[in-house]
Structures are given as structure tokens and as C-alpha cells.
Coordinates of C-alpha atoms in Angstrom, one line a residue:
Chain A
X10 CA 0.0 0.0 0.0
X11 CA 1.4 3.4 -1.0
X12 CA 0.1 6.9 -0.5
X13 CA 0.2 9.3 -3.5
X14 CA 0.6 13.0 -3.4
X15 CA -3.2 13.5 -3.4
X16 CA -3.7 11.4 -0.3
X17 CA -5.3 8.4 -2.0
X18 CA -4.1 5.0 -1.1
X19 CA -3.0 2.8 -4.0
X20 CA -2.2 -0.9 -3.9
X21 CA 1.4 -1.2 -5.1
X22 CA 2.3 -4.4 -7.0
X23 CA 4.1 -6.8 -4.8
X24 CA 7.6 -7.9 -5.9
X25 CA 7.9 -10.6 -3.3
X26 CA 6.3 -13.2 -5.4
X27 CA 2.9 -14.5 -6.4
X28 CA 0.3 -14.4 -3.8
X29 CA -2.6 -16.8 -3.6
X30 CA -5.0 -14.5 -5.4
X31 CA -2.6 -14.1 -8.3
X32 CA -2.2 -17.8 -8.8
X33 CA -5.9 -18.1 -9.4
X34 CA -5.8 -15.2 -11.8
X35 CA -3.0 -16.9 -13.7
X36 CA -5.0 -20.1 -14.1
X37 CA -7.9 -18.1 -15.5
X38 CA -5.6 -16.4 -18.0
X39 CA -4.2 -19.7 -19.1
X40 CA -7.6 -21.0 -19.8
X41 CA -8.2 -18.0 -22.0
X42 CA -4.9 -18.7 -23.7
X43 CA -5.6 -22.4 -24.1
X44 CA -6.4 -23.2 -27.7
X45 CA -9.9 -24.0 -28.8
X46 CA -10.3 -26.6 -31.5
X47 CA -11.3 -23.8 -33.9
X48 CA -8.0 -22.0 -33.1
X49 CA -6.1 -25.1 -33.8
X50 CA -7.9 -25.6 -37.1
X51 CA -7.2 -22.1 -38.2
X52 CA -3.6 -22.4 -37.3
X53 CA -3.2 -25.7 -39.2
X54 CA -4.9 -24.2 -42.2
X55 CA -2.6 -21.2 -42.2
X56 CA 0.4 -23.5 -41.8
X57 CA -0.8 -25.6 -44.8
X58 CA -1.3 -22.4 -46.9
X59 CA 2.2 -21.2 -46.1
X60 CA 3.9 -24.5 -46.7
X61 CA 6.9 -24.5 -49.0
X62 CA 6.5 -27.3 -51.6
X63 CA 9.3 -28.4 -53.8
X64 CA 8.0 -30.0 -57.0
X65 CA 9.7 -32.1 -59.6
X66 CA 9.7 -30.6 -63.1
X67 CA 7.9 -33.1 -65.3
X68 CA 5.5 -34.8 -63.0
X69 CA 4.8 -31.8 -60.8
X70 CA 4.8 -34.1 -57.8
X71 CA 6.5 -33.2 -54.6
X72 CA 10.1 -34.3 -54.0
X73 CA 10.3 -36.8 -51.2
X74 CA 13.8 -35.9 -50.2
X75 CA 15.7 -32.6 -50.2
X76 CA 16.9 -31.4 -53.6
X77 CA 20.6 -31.6 -52.8
X78 CA 20.2 -34.9 -51.0
X79 CA 18.7 -36.4 -54.1
X80 CA 21.3 -35.0 -56.5
X81 CA 25.0 -34.6 -55.8
X82 CA 26.2 -31.0 -55.9
X83 CA 29.6 -29.4 -56.2
X84 CA 28.5 -25.8 -57.0
X85 CA 25.3 -24.0 -56.3
X86 CA 24.6 -20.5 -57.5
X87 CA 21.5 -18.8 -56.1
X88 CA 20.0 -15.6 -57.5
X89 CA 17.5 -13.8 -55.3
X90 CA 15.6 -10.8 -56.6
X91 CA 14.8 -9.6 -60.1
X92 CA 18.2 -8.0 -60.9
X93 CA 20.2 -10.9 -59.7
X94 CA 17.9 -13.2 -61.7
X95 CA 18.3 -11.1 -64.8
X96 CA 22.1 -11.2 -64.4
X97 CA 22.2 -15.0 -64.3
X98 CA 19.7 -15.4 -67.1
X99 CA 21.7 -13.3 -69.5
X100 CA 25.3 -14.2 -68.5
X101 CA 25.2 -17.7 -67.2
X102 CA 22.0 -19.4 -68.4
X103 CA 22.6 -18.7 -72.1
X104 CA 26.2 -19.9 -72.0
X105 CA 25.3 -23.5 -71.5
X106 CA 22.4 -25.9 -71.6
X107 CA 20.6 -25.8 -68.3
X108 CA 17.9 -28.3 -67.4
X109 CA 15.1 -27.5 -65.0
X110 CA 15.1 -30.0 -62.1
X111 CA 12.3 -28.6 -60.0
X112 CA 10.6 -25.6 -58.6
X113 CA 9.5 -24.3 -55.2
X114 CA 6.0 -23.2 -54.8
X115 CA 5.1 -21.0 -51.8
X116 CA 2.5 -18.4 -50.7
X117 CA 2.7 -15.5 -48.3
X118 CA 1.2 -12.1 -48.0
X119 CA 3.6 -10.7 -50.6
X120 CA 2.1 -12.9 -53.3
X121 CA -0.3 -11.1 -55.6
X122 CA -2.6 -14.0 -55.9
X123 CA -4.9 -15.6 -53.3
X124 CA -5.0 -19.0 -55.0
X125 CA -2.4 -21.1 -53.3
X126 CA -2.8 -24.2 -55.3
X127 CA -2.5 -23.0 -58.8
X128 CA 0.4 -20.5 -59.0
X129 CA 0.9 -19.9 -62.7
X130 CA 4.3 -19.6 -64.3
X131 CA 4.1 -15.8 -64.7
X132 CA 3.9 -15.4 -60.9
X133 CA 7.1 -14.8 -58.9
X134 CA 9.0 -18.0 -59.2
X135 CA 11.7 -20.1 -57.7
X136 CA 13.2 -22.6 -60.1
X137 CA 16.1 -24.9 -59.8
X138 CA 18.3 -25.9 -62.8
X139 CA 21.4 -28.0 -63.3
X140 CA 24.0 -27.9 -66.1
X141 CA 23.5 -30.7 -68.6
X142 CA 27.2 -31.1 -69.3
X143 CA 28.0 -31.1 -65.6
X144 CA 25.0 -32.2 -63.5
X145 CA 26.6 -31.4 -60.2
X146 CA 26.4 -27.6 -60.9
X147 CA 23.1 -26.2 -59.7
X148 CA 21.5 -22.9 -60.2
X149 CA 18.5 -21.3 -58.5
X150 CA 16.5 -18.4 -59.8
X151 CA 14.4 -17.1 -57.0
X152 CA 12.2 -14.0 -57.7
X153 CA 9.6 -14.6 -55.0
X154 CA 9.7 -13.3 -51.5
X155 CA 10.3 -16.1 -48.9
X156 CA 8.8 -15.0 -45.6
X157 CA 10.7 -15.5 -42.3
X158 CA 8.6 -18.4 -41.2
X159 CA 9.1 -20.1 -44.6
X160 CA 12.9 -19.7 -44.9
X161 CA 13.7 -22.7 -42.7
X162 CA 11.3 -24.9 -44.7
X163 CA 12.9 -23.7 -47.9
X164 CA 16.4 -24.5 -46.6
X165 CA 15.3 -27.9 -45.4
X166 CA 13.6 -28.8 -48.7
X167 CA 16.6 -27.6 -50.7
X168 CA 19.6 -28.5 -48.6
X169 CA 18.2 -31.2 -46.4
X170 CA 18.8 -31.8 -42.7
X171 CA 22.4 -33.0 -43.1
X172 CA 24.0 -31.3 -46.0
X173 CA 27.3 -32.3 -47.6
X174 CA 30.2 -30.0 -47.0
X175 CA 32.1 -30.4 -50.3
X176 CA 29.9 -28.0 -52.2
X177 CA 30.4 -24.3 -52.8
X178 CA 27.5 -21.9 -52.6
X179 CA 27.4 -18.5 -54.3
X180 CA 24.4 -16.2 -53.6
X181 CA 23.6 -13.0 -55.6
X182 CA 21.1 -10.4 -54.4
X183 CA 20.3 -6.7 -54.3
X184 CA 19.4 -4.3 -51.6
X185 CA 18.5 -0.7 -51.7
X186 CA 21.5 1.6 -50.9
X187 CA 19.7 3.1 -47.9
X188 CA 20.2 -0.3 -46.2
X189 CA 24.0 0.3 -46.3
X190 CA 25.1 1.5 -42.9
X191 CA 27.5 4.4 -43.3
X192 CA 28.1 7.8 -41.9
X193 CA 28.2 9.3 -45.4
X194 CA 25.0 10.5 -47.0
X195 CA 23.5 8.0 -49.4
X196 CA 23.7 10.6 -52.2
X197 CA 27.5 10.5 -52.2
X198 CA 27.7 6.7 -52.5
X199 CA 28.8 5.4 -55.9
X200 CA 25.7 3.1 -56.3
X201 CA 25.4 0.6 -57.6
X202 CA 28.3 -1.1 -55.8
X203 CA 29.1 -4.7 -54.8
X204 CA 29.9 -6.0 -51.4
X205 CA 30.6 -9.5 -50.2
X206 CA 30.0 -11.6 -47.1
X207 CA 31.3 -15.1 -46.7
X208 CA 31.2 -18.0 -44.3
X209 CA 34.2 -19.1 -42.3
X210 CA 34.9 -22.1 -44.6
X211 CA 35.0 -20.1 -47.8
X212 CA 38.7 -19.8 -48.5
X213 CA 38.8 -18.1 -51.9
X214 CA 39.0 -14.3 -52.1
X215 CA 36.0 -12.2 -53.1
X216 CA 36.1 -10.1 -56.2
X217 CA 34.9 -7.0 -54.3
X218 CA 35.4 -5.5 -50.8
X219 CA 33.8 -7.3 -47.9
X220 CA 30.7 -5.8 -46.3
X221 CA 31.9 -3.6 -43.4
X222 CA 30.5 -3.6 -39.9
X223 CA 27.7 -3.5 -39.1
X224 CA 27.4 -6.1 -41.7
X225 CA 23.7 -6.9 -41.6
X226 CA 21.9 -8.9 -44.3
X227 CA 18.3 -9.8 -44.5
X228 CA 15.8 -12.3 -45.7
X229 CA 16.6 -15.5 -47.7
X230 CA 20.2 -14.6 -48.5
X231 CA 20.8 -14.2 -44.7
X232 CA 19.1 -17.5 -44.0
X233 CA 21.2 -19.4 -46.5
X234 CA 24.4 -17.9 -45.3
X235 CA 23.5 -18.7 -41.6
X236 CA 22.7 -22.2 -42.6
X237 CA 26.0 -22.6 -44.5
X238 CA 27.9 -21.1 -41.6
X239 CA 26.3 -23.5 -39.1
X240 CA 26.9 -26.6 -41.3
X241 CA 30.5 -25.4 -42.3
X242 CA 29.7 -25.2 -46.0
X243 CA 31.8 -22.6 -47.9
X244 CA 29.4 -19.9 -49.1
X245 CA 29.7 -16.3 -50.3
X246 CA 27.1 -13.7 -50.7
X247 CA 27.5 -10.9 -53.3
X248 CA 25.3 -8.1 -52.4
X249 CA 24.7 -5.2 -54.8
X250 CA 23.6 -2.0 -53.2
X251 CA 21.6 0.0 -55.7
X252 CA 19.3 3.0 -55.8
X253 CA 17.0 1.5 -58.4
X254 CA 15.2 -1.5 -57.0
X255 CA 13.3 -2.3 -60.2
X256 CA 14.9 -4.2 -63.1
X257 CA 17.7 -1.9 -64.2
X258 CA 20.6 -2.3 -66.7
X259 CA 23.3 -0.6 -64.6
X260 CA 22.4 -2.5 -61.5
X261 CA 22.6 -5.8 -63.3
X262 CA 25.9 -4.9 -64.9
X263 CA 27.3 -4.1 -61.4
X264 CA 27.4 -7.9 -60.9
X265 CA 29.9 -8.3 -63.8
X266 CA 33.0 -8.6 -61.6
X267 CA 31.7 -11.9 -60.3
X268 CA 32.1 -13.4 -63.8
X269 CA 35.9 -13.6 -63.2
X270 CA 35.7 -15.4 -59.9
X271 CA 36.1 -19.1 -59.4
X272 CA 32.4 -19.5 -58.6
X273 CA 31.4 -18.7 -62.1
X274 CA 34.5 -19.8 -63.9
X275 CA 33.8 -22.0 -66.9
X276 CA 30.1 -21.1 -66.8
X277 CA 30.3 -17.9 -68.9
X278 CA 31.2 -17.9 -72.5
X279 CA 29.8 -15.2 -74.7
X280 CA 29.8 -11.8 -72.9
X281 CA 28.9 -9.5 -75.8
X282 CA 26.0 -11.7 -76.7
X283 CA 24.9 -11.8 -73.0
X284 CA 24.9 -8.0 -72.9
X285 CA 22.6 -7.9 -75.9
X286 CA 20.3 -10.5 -74.3
X287 CA 20.2 -8.4 -71.1
X288 CA 19.3 -5.2 -73.0
X289 CA 16.4 -7.1 -74.7
X290 CA 15.3 -8.3 -71.3
X291 CA 15.2 -4.7 -70.0
X292 CA 13.0 -3.4 -72.8
X293 CA 10.5 -6.2 -72.7
X294 CA 10.1 -5.8 -68.9
X295 CA 9.6 -2.0 -68.8
X296 CA 6.3 -1.1 -67.2
X297 CA 4.8 2.0 -68.5
X298 CA 4.6 4.6 -65.6
X299 CA 3.9 8.3 -65.9
X300 CA 4.7 9.3 -62.4
X301 CA 8.3 10.0 -62.9
X302 CA 9.8 11.8 -65.9
Chain B
X19 CA 16.2 4.5 -36.4
X20 CA 15.1 6.4 -39.4
X21 CA 11.5 5.4 -39.2
X22 CA 10.8 7.5 -36.2
X23 CA 11.9 10.7 -37.8
X24 CA 10.6 10.5 -41.3
X25 CA 6.8 10.8 -40.7
X26 CA 6.6 14.5 -40.4
X27 CA 8.6 16.9 -42.6
X28 CA 9.1 19.3 -39.8
X29 CA 11.0 16.9 -37.6
X30 CA 14.8 16.8 -37.5
X31 CA 16.4 13.5 -36.5
X32 CA 19.0 13.5 -33.7
X33 CA 21.9 13.6 -36.1
X34 CA 20.5 16.5 -38.1
X35 CA 18.8 14.7 -41.0
X36 CA 15.6 15.8 -42.6
X37 CA 14.6 12.4 -43.9
X38 CA 11.7 13.5 -46.0
X39 CA 14.0 15.8 -48.0
X40 CA 16.5 13.0 -48.5
X41 CA 13.7 10.7 -49.6
X42 CA 12.6 13.3 -52.0
X43 CA 16.1 13.2 -53.5
X44 CA 15.5 9.5 -54.0
X45 CA 12.4 10.3 -56.0
X46 CA 14.5 12.5 -58.3
X47 CA 16.7 9.5 -59.0
X48 CA 13.7 7.7 -60.4
X49 CA 13.4 10.2 -63.2
X50 CA 15.3 9.8 -66.4
X51 CA 18.7 11.6 -66.9
X52 CA 19.0 15.2 -67.8
X53 CA 22.2 17.0 -68.6
X54 CA 23.0 20.7 -68.8
X55 CA 26.1 22.3 -70.3
X56 CA 27.2 25.9 -70.3
X57 CA 29.2 26.9 -73.3
X58 CA 30.5 30.4 -74.1
X59 CA 27.9 31.3 -76.6
X60 CA 25.4 28.6 -76.1
X61 CA 23.6 26.6 -73.3
X62 CA 22.6 23.0 -74.0
X63 CA 20.0 20.8 -72.2
X64 CA 19.8 17.2 -73.1
X65 CA 17.4 14.6 -71.7
X66 CA 16.8 10.9 -72.0
X67 CA 13.4 10.5 -73.6
X68 CA 11.2 8.3 -71.7
X69 CA 9.7 5.5 -73.8
X70 CA 6.2 6.6 -74.7
X71 CA 3.3 4.2 -74.8
X72 CA 2.0 3.4 -78.3
X73 CA -1.2 5.4 -77.9
X74 CA 0.3 8.3 -76.1
X75 CA 0.9 11.7 -77.7
X76 CA 4.6 12.2 -77.5
X77 CA 4.4 16.0 -77.3
X78 CA 2.8 15.8 -73.9
X79 CA 5.7 14.0 -72.3
X80 CA 8.3 16.9 -72.2
X81 CA 11.2 17.2 -69.8
X82 CA 12.4 20.5 -71.3
X83 CA 10.2 23.5 -70.9
X84 CA 10.7 27.2 -71.6
X85 CA 10.1 29.5 -68.6
X86 CA 10.5 32.6 -70.7
X87 CA 12.0 33.6 -74.0
X88 CA 15.5 33.5 -72.7
X89 CA 15.3 30.9 -69.9
X90 CA 14.4 27.2 -70.0
X91 CA 14.6 24.3 -67.6
X92 CA 14.8 20.5 -67.6
X93 CA 13.7 18.5 -64.6
X94 CA 14.0 15.0 -63.2
X95 CA 11.5 13.4 -60.8
X96 CA 7.8 13.6 -60.2
X97 CA 6.0 14.8 -63.3
X98 CA 3.1 16.4 -61.5
X99 CA 5.4 18.3 -59.1
X100 CA 7.3 19.6 -62.0
X101 CA 4.2 20.9 -63.7
X102 CA 3.3 22.9 -60.6
X103 CA 6.7 24.4 -60.2
X104 CA 7.0 25.3 -63.9
X105 CA 3.6 27.0 -63.9
X106 CA 4.6 29.1 -60.8
X107 CA 7.9 30.0 -62.4
X108 CA 6.3 31.0 -65.7
X109 CA 3.8 33.3 -63.9
X110 CA 6.7 34.8 -61.9
X111 CA 8.6 35.5 -65.1
X112 CA 5.8 37.5 -66.6
X113 CA 4.9 39.2 -63.4
X114 CA 8.5 40.4 -63.0
X115 CA 8.5 41.7 -66.6
X116 CA 5.3 43.6 -66.0
X117 CA 6.4 45.1 -62.7
X118 CA 10.0 45.9 -63.3
X119 CA 9.9 46.1 -67.1
X120 CA 12.9 43.8 -67.4
X121 CA 13.0 40.1 -68.1
X122 CA 14.1 38.0 -65.1
X123 CA 17.7 37.0 -64.7
X124 CA 18.4 33.3 -64.7
X125 CA 19.6 33.6 -61.1
X126 CA 16.4 35.4 -60.0
X127 CA 14.1 32.7 -61.3
X128 CA 16.3 30.0 -60.0
X129 CA 16.2 31.7 -56.6
X130 CA 12.4 31.9 -56.9
X131 CA 12.1 28.2 -57.6
X132 CA 14.5 27.3 -54.9
X133 CA 12.7 29.4 -52.3
X134 CA 9.4 27.8 -53.3
X135 CA 10.9 24.4 -52.8
X136 CA 12.4 25.4 -49.5
X137 CA 9.0 26.6 -48.2
X138 CA 7.6 23.2 -48.7
X139 CA 10.3 21.6 -46.5
X140 CA 9.3 23.8 -43.6
X141 CA 5.6 23.6 -43.4
X142 CA 3.6 20.8 -41.9
X143 CA 1.1 18.9 -43.8
X144 CA 3.0 19.4 -47.0
X145 CA 5.8 17.3 -48.5
X146 CA 8.8 18.5 -50.5
X147 CA 8.7 18.8 -54.3
X148 CA 10.2 15.6 -55.7
X149 CA 12.1 17.2 -58.5
X150 CA 15.5 18.6 -59.3
X151 CA 15.8 21.2 -62.1
X152 CA 18.5 22.4 -64.4
X153 CA 17.8 26.0 -65.3
X154 CA 19.7 27.5 -68.3
X155 CA 19.6 30.8 -70.1
X156 CA 21.3 34.1 -71.0
X157 CA 21.1 37.3 -68.9
X158 CA 21.0 40.8 -70.3
X159 CA 24.7 41.1 -69.9
X160 CA 25.1 38.3 -72.4
X161 CA 26.7 35.7 -70.0
X162 CA 25.4 32.1 -70.2
X163 CA 24.2 30.6 -67.0
X164 CA 23.4 27.1 -65.7
X165 CA 21.9 26.5 -62.3
X166 CA 20.7 23.4 -60.5
X167 CA 18.1 23.2 -57.8
X168 CA 17.2 20.2 -55.7
X169 CA 14.2 19.2 -53.4
X170 CA 15.8 20.8 -50.3
X171 CA 15.6 24.2 -51.9
X172 CA 19.4 24.7 -52.5
X173 CA 20.7 26.0 -55.8
X174 CA 24.1 26.3 -57.2
X175 CA 25.7 27.5 -60.4
X176 CA 27.4 24.9 -62.5
X177 CA 29.5 24.7 -65.6
X178 CA 28.0 21.4 -66.5
X179 CA 25.8 19.0 -64.4
X180 CA 23.4 16.0 -64.6
X181 CA 20.4 15.0 -62.6
X182 CA 18.1 12.0 -62.5
X183 CA 18.9 8.3 -62.9
X184 CA 22.6 7.6 -63.4
X185 CA 23.5 11.2 -62.8
X186 CA 26.7 10.2 -61.1
X187 CA 28.0 8.4 -64.2
X188 CA 27.2 11.3 -66.4
X189 CA 28.7 13.8 -64.0
X190 CA 32.0 11.8 -63.9
X191 CA 32.1 11.8 -67.7
X192 CA 31.6 15.5 -67.7
X193 CA 34.3 16.0 -65.1
X194 CA 36.7 14.2 -67.3
X195 CA 35.7 15.7 -70.6
X196 CA 34.5 19.3 -69.9
X197 CA 37.5 21.4 -71.1
X198 CA 37.7 24.8 -72.6
X199 CA 38.2 23.2 -76.0
X200 CA 35.2 21.0 -75.6
X201 CA 32.9 24.1 -75.2
X202 CA 34.8 26.4 -77.5
X203 CA 32.3 26.1 -80.3
X204 CA 28.5 25.6 -80.2
X205 CA 28.6 22.3 -82.0
X206 CA 31.3 21.0 -79.7
X207 CA 29.2 21.8 -76.7
X208 CA 26.2 20.1 -78.2
X209 CA 28.3 17.0 -79.0
X210 CA 29.6 17.0 -75.4
X211 CA 26.0 16.9 -74.1
X212 CA 25.1 14.1 -76.5
X213 CA 28.2 12.1 -75.6
X214 CA 27.5 12.5 -71.9
X215 CA 24.0 11.1 -72.4
X216 CA 25.1 8.3 -74.6
X217 CA 27.0 7.0 -71.6
X218 CA 23.8 6.0 -69.9
X219 CA 21.0 6.1 -72.5
X220 CA 20.1 2.7 -73.8
X221 CA 19.5 2.4 -77.6
X222 CA 21.4 5.5 -78.5
X223 CA 20.3 8.7 -80.3
X224 CA 16.6 8.0 -80.8
X225 CA 16.1 8.3 -77.1
X226 CA 17.7 11.7 -76.7
X227 CA 16.0 15.0 -76.8
X228 CA 18.0 18.2 -77.1
X229 CA 17.4 21.9 -76.6
X230 CA 19.7 24.9 -77.0
X231 CA 19.6 28.6 -76.3
X232 CA 21.9 30.9 -78.1
X233 CA 22.5 34.5 -77.0
X234 CA 19.6 36.7 -78.0
X235 CA 17.7 33.8 -79.6
X236 CA 14.8 31.9 -78.3
X237 CA 14.8 28.2 -77.2
X238 CA 15.4 25.8 -80.0
X239 CA 14.3 22.2 -79.7
X240 CA 16.1 19.8 -81.9
X241 CA 14.2 17.4 -84.1
X242 CA 15.0 13.7 -84.0
X243 CA 16.8 14.0 -87.4
X244 CA 19.0 16.8 -86.1
X245 CA 20.0 14.7 -83.1
X246 CA 20.7 11.7 -85.3
X247 CA 23.1 13.9 -87.4
X248 CA 25.1 14.8 -84.4
X249 CA 25.1 11.2 -83.1
X250 CA 26.4 9.9 -86.5
X251 CA 29.1 12.6 -86.4
X252 CA 30.1 11.5 -82.9
X253 CA 30.3 7.9 -84.0
X254 CA 32.4 8.8 -87.0
X255 CA 34.8 10.7 -84.8
X256 CA 35.0 7.8 -82.4
X257 CA 35.9 5.4 -85.2
X258 CA 38.6 7.7 -86.5
X259 CA 40.1 8.1 -83.1
X260 CA 40.2 4.3 -82.7
X261 CA 41.8 3.9 -86.1
X262 CA 44.5 6.4 -85.2
X263 CA 45.1 4.5 -81.9
X264 CA 45.5 1.2 -83.6
X265 CA 47.8 2.7 -86.2
X266 CA 49.9 4.1 -83.4
X267 CA 50.2 0.8 -81.6
X268 CA 51.2 -1.0 -84.8

């Protein structure tokens, strides 16, 4: 009991521990918190809706085991985001014959469609390929957003619960330059620019400076890197900071230094032709907007 | 974190940032590139033409506008904001002429536009203008001028500058190539503007729009053919320079 300035007496909360009355209150609260069957039903429905499914290419049936447990892998290149996907499409995928092995279908609030069972091919996609001439080289084009609760599922379905350590992972993605932590003003940064972040077991050198402290990365690239660090898999993330988040020629070309690294060695043949393909990709994807001139 | 200080325009963050103004500068970067060059007897404005929809009338998508007979500007950023600023500037030009019986100086109208922009960074309920402008023209004293304004309401005089998407690349090109020789003649200044734009414009000359003002002459917009002529000349010069280089190395 405490007296306030105005003379009223107020019951002060007791720090000594729970009294008898409070135990009863707690029990009541717990009852309220206890799930009803309806709650459980809703929760399960939501979990089913947000499930990440990995489908085989031809049969469109789910893969029973993780992708990289089913197929041996020596190199895995993952492109996350539309600029990284455009880079791999123009420079790597047209320099060899790549065969689709499967795709990941998932739904979250970022998807523009409400139908979770029939995601068409024009929706944001996540497709896995391997090189026909060297089937242990894998490539993933991921242009959909993988939500936080789905990232672990994605990792499990792709890498499995006990991944091999003799593969090398390369991840490419983009972030807006305002995410780059620096004391300079974002206007003075030479965007787009490339930064790298690697796991402890990645022994090669990066083709660009490493991301300085505080080196924070987000979303699926961060999940993959964390997974690789925990399982001691050599992995490197090439992060392009840009001021244009939509598909943009100069941003995609900022990834070019990676073409000379060991990760992509032997996978890139015709660079001038690739640049032409990239330009075509840009013009076909331009959405007409009159807001900015 | 930035998110707590960017809701209201009138709030400074603890380290002195006005986030809304900085975000407005991001909006400018979404507009296509515009470049301005101040020559001795000519001022040049070049812009990257936005690709126009099939059914759209090309003449209504203009980045270069005359403010008066002797002043014109190019902008990058939000189209609607630019329209409002241009209208206000045009009215001010005529009002000045009627009141003082003299046409505005380029610096005067730039200061007017900059003051207008600054006002919108200091009142609540309003957001800054999301445009940067390059204002060029000749004063009565016959000297060429080029000014640049940005959403914060600052303005500076420049010898050559670029705004909009990829402005940094163009500015670096200009820093390397803007010499007294390069702007000695009118055609050289025009070529410099086109060369600067070609650094960042995809698919070459047909996506470039050019305007010039010569001393005591009104604004002249180049037709697509005239731009193509200059582009072909530039390409020829490039080829000849490369031939000379390969001859030298052999």
C-alpha cells in the first residue's frame, strides 16, 4: 500500500512473489490462452497455406527428399531478386544448356494471388536448374519473397537436414542503398556497388570488398548464409547496393566482376551476346509509368 | 532508427537529417537523366526521352520547358510536381517583366524556384517537391548561366551537371571531358551533351531530346533528325580516333 501526493491509497504491485489470489488469476488467464479446436484448425490451415513445396519438373509431384540430397552437388549458385535473376539469365544461363530439375511453390502475404494451389508460371517463381554437361552444378532463380517463417522450410527442402560439406555456394542479391550502414550521405555513395559476405569455410577471395561492420543482411540470403555457416559449408554472398530497385541495366551490370571469380569460372562464354540479351530483357520488362519523368 | 523521424517533414532526426527531404532526393533519381552544359555562346540541355506508350501523344511528355524567351529548364523526378513548379515560375517571369519592365535574370528565377521548394520543406502537412531542375539561359549582360536546384531548396551555379537516374556516371564523364576546348564552339558543346547522355542512355540517339539557347535567340528544340546527325558525327569521330590509336600501336 502506498500513499500518493493526493492522499489516495494505491495498492502497489508486490515484488515478493505471487500471492494466492494471483495464482488463481494466472490459471484463468491460461484457460483463455488455451487453444480451442477452432483456433487449432485455423492455425493448421494457415500452416498448410504457407507450406513450401518443392515440385519435380515433369511430374509436378512433390520431391520426397531434399533437392541436394537427391542430386550430388559441387557448385550451387542462387540468385535472389529480379536484378540478380536477370544477371544469371543473361550471362550464365545462355552460356550452356541448363535443365530444370524442379521448382519451389510457396505463398505468403507478398504474393499477388490468393489462390495457393495454382500459382501460374508468370507469378514470382523459384526454379532450380542443373547444367546438362556437368549435372553437379546447380542454379536457383528465386524471384519470389520467402517470408521469415518459410525460410527454414525452404532450406530444409533444398539442402536437407544433413548437407554435404564439399559444395560451394554463391548467392547473388540486391538491396536498396539506404540499407547500407554508413556515416556518409547515401547521395554520395557510388551506387550501384558490390559488397561480399562469406562463411568461415570459404577460403577463396571475393572479387569485391567485404561488407563492413555493421554487416547486416536480410531475408533469404541471410538464412542461406547462416545455414551454411552452421553446417560449415563454404558460401559467399555478393550483395549489390543500388538506388534503383526495379529491373535496371546498370544495377545488373554491377554484378559483372563476379564473372571472373572461381564461382562462375567456366560457366560464362559469350559476354557481348549476353549484354545484348540483357538489353532485350530490359526493354520487354519495362512497365509504363507516368509518375516519374 | 530512421523510421521514427521520417513521418513529419518538420522533424529533425537526432543527427540532423531531414529524412523527407532526403527521400525526395531518391524520387529524383527515379526520373530519367537530364544533362546541362554551359558553353561560351550557347547553353545546352539534353534529356533521356522516356519510352512513350503506343497510344500516347509524344508531345505531352516533355522534360524540357521554356520558362520565358531566354530561360528554360529541364527536370527529373515527379512529373506532377514539375508541372506545378513550372507554372509558378512562368507566372513569376511575366509578373516580373510587367512590374520591373525587365526580363528575369536566370539567377532570379532559380532563386524563386529554390525558395518555393524550401518553403515546402518547412511547413507541416506538405511534402517537399520531388524534382531537381537544371535552369539555363542568358542574362541581359550576355553571359550564359546554368543553375541546378534540388528538393531541399538549395541552388548552385554549374559549368555542367546532370540530374536523375545515373546522374553520377554522367557527372563523372563531364568532369573528365569538360574542357575549354570542348565548349569552344557551339557544335562541340552540343556534342559533349550528347556524348554524356550516350554513356547512360540505352539504344542511342533516338532516345535523346536536345534543346539549346543561343545568345539573344529563343529556345530551339532539336528534331530527332538533327539529333541523329550529331550522333552519327560523334560515332564517326570515335571510329577515326580508334583507327588512329590502332595505327599508333602498330
